[in-house]
PDB file of C-alpha atoms in Angstrom:
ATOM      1  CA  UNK N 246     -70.097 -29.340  10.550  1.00 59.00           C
ATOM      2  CA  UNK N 247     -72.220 -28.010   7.504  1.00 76.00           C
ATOM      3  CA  UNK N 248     -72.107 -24.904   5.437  1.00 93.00           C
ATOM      4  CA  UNK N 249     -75.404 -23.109   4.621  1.00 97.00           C
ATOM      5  CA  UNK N 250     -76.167 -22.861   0.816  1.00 98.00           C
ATOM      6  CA  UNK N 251     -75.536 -19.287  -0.128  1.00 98.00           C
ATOM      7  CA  UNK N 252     -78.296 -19.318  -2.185  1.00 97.00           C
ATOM      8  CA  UNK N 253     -81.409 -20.744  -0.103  1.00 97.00           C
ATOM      9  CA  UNK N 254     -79.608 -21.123   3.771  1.00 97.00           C
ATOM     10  CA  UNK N 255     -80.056 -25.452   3.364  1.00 97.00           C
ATOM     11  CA  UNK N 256     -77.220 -27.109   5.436  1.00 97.00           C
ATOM     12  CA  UNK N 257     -74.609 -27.923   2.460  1.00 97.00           C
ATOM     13  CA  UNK N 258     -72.565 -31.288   4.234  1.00 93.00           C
ATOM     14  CA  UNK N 259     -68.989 -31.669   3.625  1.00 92.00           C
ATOM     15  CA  UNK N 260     -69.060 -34.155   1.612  1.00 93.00           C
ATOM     16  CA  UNK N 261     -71.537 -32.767  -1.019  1.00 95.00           C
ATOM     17  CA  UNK N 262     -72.640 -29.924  -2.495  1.00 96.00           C
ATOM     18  CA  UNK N 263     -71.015 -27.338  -4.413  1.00 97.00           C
ATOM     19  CA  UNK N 264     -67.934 -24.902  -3.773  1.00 96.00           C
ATOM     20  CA  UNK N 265     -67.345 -22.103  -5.199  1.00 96.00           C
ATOM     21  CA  UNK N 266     -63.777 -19.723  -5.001  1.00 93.00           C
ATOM     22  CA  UNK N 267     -62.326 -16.673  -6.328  1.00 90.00           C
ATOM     23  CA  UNK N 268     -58.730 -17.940  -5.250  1.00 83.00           C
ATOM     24  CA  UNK N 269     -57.154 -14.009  -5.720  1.00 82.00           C
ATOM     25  CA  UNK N 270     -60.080 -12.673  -3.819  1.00 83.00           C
ATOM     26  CA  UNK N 271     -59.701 -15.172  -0.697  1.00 88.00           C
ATOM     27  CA  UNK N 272     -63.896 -15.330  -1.032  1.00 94.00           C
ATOM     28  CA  UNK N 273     -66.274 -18.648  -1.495  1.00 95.00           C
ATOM     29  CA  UNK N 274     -69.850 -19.324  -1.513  1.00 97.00           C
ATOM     30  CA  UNK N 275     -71.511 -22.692  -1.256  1.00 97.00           C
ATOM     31  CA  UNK N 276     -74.667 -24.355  -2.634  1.00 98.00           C
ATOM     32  CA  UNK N 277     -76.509 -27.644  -2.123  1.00 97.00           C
ATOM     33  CA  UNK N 278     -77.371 -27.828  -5.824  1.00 96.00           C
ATOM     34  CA  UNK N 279     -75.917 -26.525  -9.116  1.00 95.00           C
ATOM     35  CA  UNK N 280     -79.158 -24.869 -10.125  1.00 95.00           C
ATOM     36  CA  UNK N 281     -78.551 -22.609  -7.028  1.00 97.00           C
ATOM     37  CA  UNK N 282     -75.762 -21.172  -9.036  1.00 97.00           C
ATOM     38  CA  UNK N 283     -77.834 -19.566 -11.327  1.00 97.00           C
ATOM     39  CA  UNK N 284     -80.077 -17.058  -9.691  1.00 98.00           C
ATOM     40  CA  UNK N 285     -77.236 -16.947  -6.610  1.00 98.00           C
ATOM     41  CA  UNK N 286     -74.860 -15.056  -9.682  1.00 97.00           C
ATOM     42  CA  UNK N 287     -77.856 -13.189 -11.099  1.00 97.00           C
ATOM     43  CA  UNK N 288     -78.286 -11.571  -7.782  1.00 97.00           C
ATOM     44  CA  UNK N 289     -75.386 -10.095  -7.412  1.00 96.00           C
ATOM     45  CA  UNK N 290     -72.847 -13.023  -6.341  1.00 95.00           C
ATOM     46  CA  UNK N 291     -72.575 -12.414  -2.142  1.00 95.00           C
ATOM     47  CA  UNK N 292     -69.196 -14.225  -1.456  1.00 96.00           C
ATOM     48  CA  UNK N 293     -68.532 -15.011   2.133  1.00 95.00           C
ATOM     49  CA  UNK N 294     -64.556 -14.331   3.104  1.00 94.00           C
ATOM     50  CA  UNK N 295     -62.775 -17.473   3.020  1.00 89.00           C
ATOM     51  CA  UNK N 296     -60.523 -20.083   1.000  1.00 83.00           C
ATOM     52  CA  UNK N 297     -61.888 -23.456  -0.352  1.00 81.00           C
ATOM     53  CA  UNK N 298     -57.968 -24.516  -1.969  1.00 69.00           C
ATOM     54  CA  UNK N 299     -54.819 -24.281   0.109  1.00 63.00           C
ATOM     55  CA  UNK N 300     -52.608 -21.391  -0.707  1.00 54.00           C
ATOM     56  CA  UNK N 301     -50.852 -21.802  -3.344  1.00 55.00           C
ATOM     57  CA  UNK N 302     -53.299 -24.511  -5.072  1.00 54.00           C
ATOM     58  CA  UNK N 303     -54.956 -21.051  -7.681  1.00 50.00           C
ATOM     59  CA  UNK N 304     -56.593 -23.711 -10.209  1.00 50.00           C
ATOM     60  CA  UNK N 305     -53.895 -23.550 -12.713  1.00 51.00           C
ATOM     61  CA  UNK N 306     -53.453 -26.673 -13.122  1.00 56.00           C
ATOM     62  CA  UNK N 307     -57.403 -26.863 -14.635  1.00 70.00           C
ATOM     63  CA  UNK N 308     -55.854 -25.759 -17.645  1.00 79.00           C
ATOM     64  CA  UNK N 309     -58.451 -23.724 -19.444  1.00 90.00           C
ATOM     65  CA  UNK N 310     -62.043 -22.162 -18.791  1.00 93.00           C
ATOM     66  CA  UNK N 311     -64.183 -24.865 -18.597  1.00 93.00           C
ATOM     67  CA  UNK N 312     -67.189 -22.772 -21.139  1.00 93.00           C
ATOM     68  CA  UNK N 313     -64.758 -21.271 -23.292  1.00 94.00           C
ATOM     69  CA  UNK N 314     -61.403 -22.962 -23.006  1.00 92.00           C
ATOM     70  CA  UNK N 315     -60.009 -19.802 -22.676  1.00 94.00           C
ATOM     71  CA  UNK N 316     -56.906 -19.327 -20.747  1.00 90.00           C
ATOM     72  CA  UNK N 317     -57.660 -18.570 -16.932  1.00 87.00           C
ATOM     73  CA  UNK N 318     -56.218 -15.239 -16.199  1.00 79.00           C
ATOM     74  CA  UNK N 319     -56.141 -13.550 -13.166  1.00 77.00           C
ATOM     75  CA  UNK N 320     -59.515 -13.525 -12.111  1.00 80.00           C
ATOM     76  CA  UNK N 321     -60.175 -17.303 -12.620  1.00 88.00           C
ATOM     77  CA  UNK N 322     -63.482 -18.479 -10.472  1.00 93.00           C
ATOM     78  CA  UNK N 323     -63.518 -22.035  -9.542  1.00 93.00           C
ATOM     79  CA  UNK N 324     -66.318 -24.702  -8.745  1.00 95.00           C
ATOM     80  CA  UNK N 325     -65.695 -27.740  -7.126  1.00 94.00           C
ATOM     81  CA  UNK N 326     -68.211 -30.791  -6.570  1.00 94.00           C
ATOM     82  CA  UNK N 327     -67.848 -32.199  -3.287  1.00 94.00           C
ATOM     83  CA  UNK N 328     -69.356 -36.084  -3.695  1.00 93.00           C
ATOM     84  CA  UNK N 329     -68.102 -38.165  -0.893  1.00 93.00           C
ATOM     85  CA  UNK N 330     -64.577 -38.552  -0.657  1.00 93.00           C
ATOM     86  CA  UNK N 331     -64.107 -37.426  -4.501  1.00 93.00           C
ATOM     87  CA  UNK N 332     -63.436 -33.375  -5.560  1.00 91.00           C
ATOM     88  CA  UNK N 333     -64.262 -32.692  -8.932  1.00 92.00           C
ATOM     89  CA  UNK N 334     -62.932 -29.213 -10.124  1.00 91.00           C
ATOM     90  CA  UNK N 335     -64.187 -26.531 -12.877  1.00 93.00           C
ATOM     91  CA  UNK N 336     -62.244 -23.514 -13.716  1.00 93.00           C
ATOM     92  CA  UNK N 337     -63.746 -20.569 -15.657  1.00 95.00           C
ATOM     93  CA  UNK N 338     -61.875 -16.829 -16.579  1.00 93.00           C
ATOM     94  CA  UNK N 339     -64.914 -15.156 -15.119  1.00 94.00           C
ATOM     95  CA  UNK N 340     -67.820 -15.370 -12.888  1.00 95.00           C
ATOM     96  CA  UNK N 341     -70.010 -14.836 -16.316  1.00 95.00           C
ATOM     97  CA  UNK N 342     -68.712 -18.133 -17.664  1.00 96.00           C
ATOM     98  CA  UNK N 343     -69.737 -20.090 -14.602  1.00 97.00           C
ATOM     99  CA  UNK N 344     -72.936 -18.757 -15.123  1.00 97.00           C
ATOM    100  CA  UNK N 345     -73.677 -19.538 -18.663  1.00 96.00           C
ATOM    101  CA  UNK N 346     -72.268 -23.592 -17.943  1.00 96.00           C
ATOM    102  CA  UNK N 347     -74.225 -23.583 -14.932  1.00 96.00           C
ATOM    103  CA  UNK N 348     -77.741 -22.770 -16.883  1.00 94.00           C
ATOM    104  CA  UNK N 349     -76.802 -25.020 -19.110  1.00 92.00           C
ATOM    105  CA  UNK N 350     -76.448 -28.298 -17.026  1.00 91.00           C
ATOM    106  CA  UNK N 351     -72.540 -28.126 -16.657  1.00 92.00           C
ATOM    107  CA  UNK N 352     -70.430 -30.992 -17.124  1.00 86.00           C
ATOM    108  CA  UNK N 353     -74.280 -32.478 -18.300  1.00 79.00           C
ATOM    109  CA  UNK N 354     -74.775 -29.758 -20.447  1.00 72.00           C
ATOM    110  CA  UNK N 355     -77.290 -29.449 -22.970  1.00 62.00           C
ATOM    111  CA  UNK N 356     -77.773 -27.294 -26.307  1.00 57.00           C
ATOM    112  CA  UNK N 357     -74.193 -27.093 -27.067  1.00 52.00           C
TER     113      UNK N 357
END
């Protein structure tokens, strides 16, 4: 079964797409593209109740914000890439962060 992007409503299949989390907050959001991210946070971020990691699993283990390599704190936002069987995980130390990696391309950023 699909998730709706919580940007623009398009079906967002399991195996693709974007997750979003606020592991502390128990809230998540998806989107069929990155670029949804963007205008998504601008508007005033509507999370939908709701875990995308198993308890326990906080993001931690990311290490460090993925814009600022900051350390994660307690209000750590992560963004995982669903594409086919693979998960590949972002962690930023706020929602603000995500924002500024996702304008610029993310892990294809440009104008560093």
């Amino acid at each position: 079964m699909s998730e709706q992007c919580s940007w623009c409503g398009a079906p967002v299949d399991e195996d693709g797409g974007f997750r979003a989390t606020e592991p502390e907050g128990d809230r998540r959001a998806a989107f069929c593209r990155l670029e949804h991210v963007v205008p998504w946070i601008i508007n005033g971020a509507h999370w939908e109740p709701g875990r995308i990691v198993e308890l326990g699993d906080d993001g931690v283990a990311l290490g460090v914000c993925a814009q600022c390599g900051g350390d994660l704190g307690d209000t750590r936002v992560l963004l995982v890439r669903h594409r086919g069987a693979h998960r590949i995980a972002d962690a930023f130390c706020r929602l603000d962060h995500l924002l500024e990696w996702a304008k610029r391309g993310g892990r294809w950023r440009t104008g560093v």
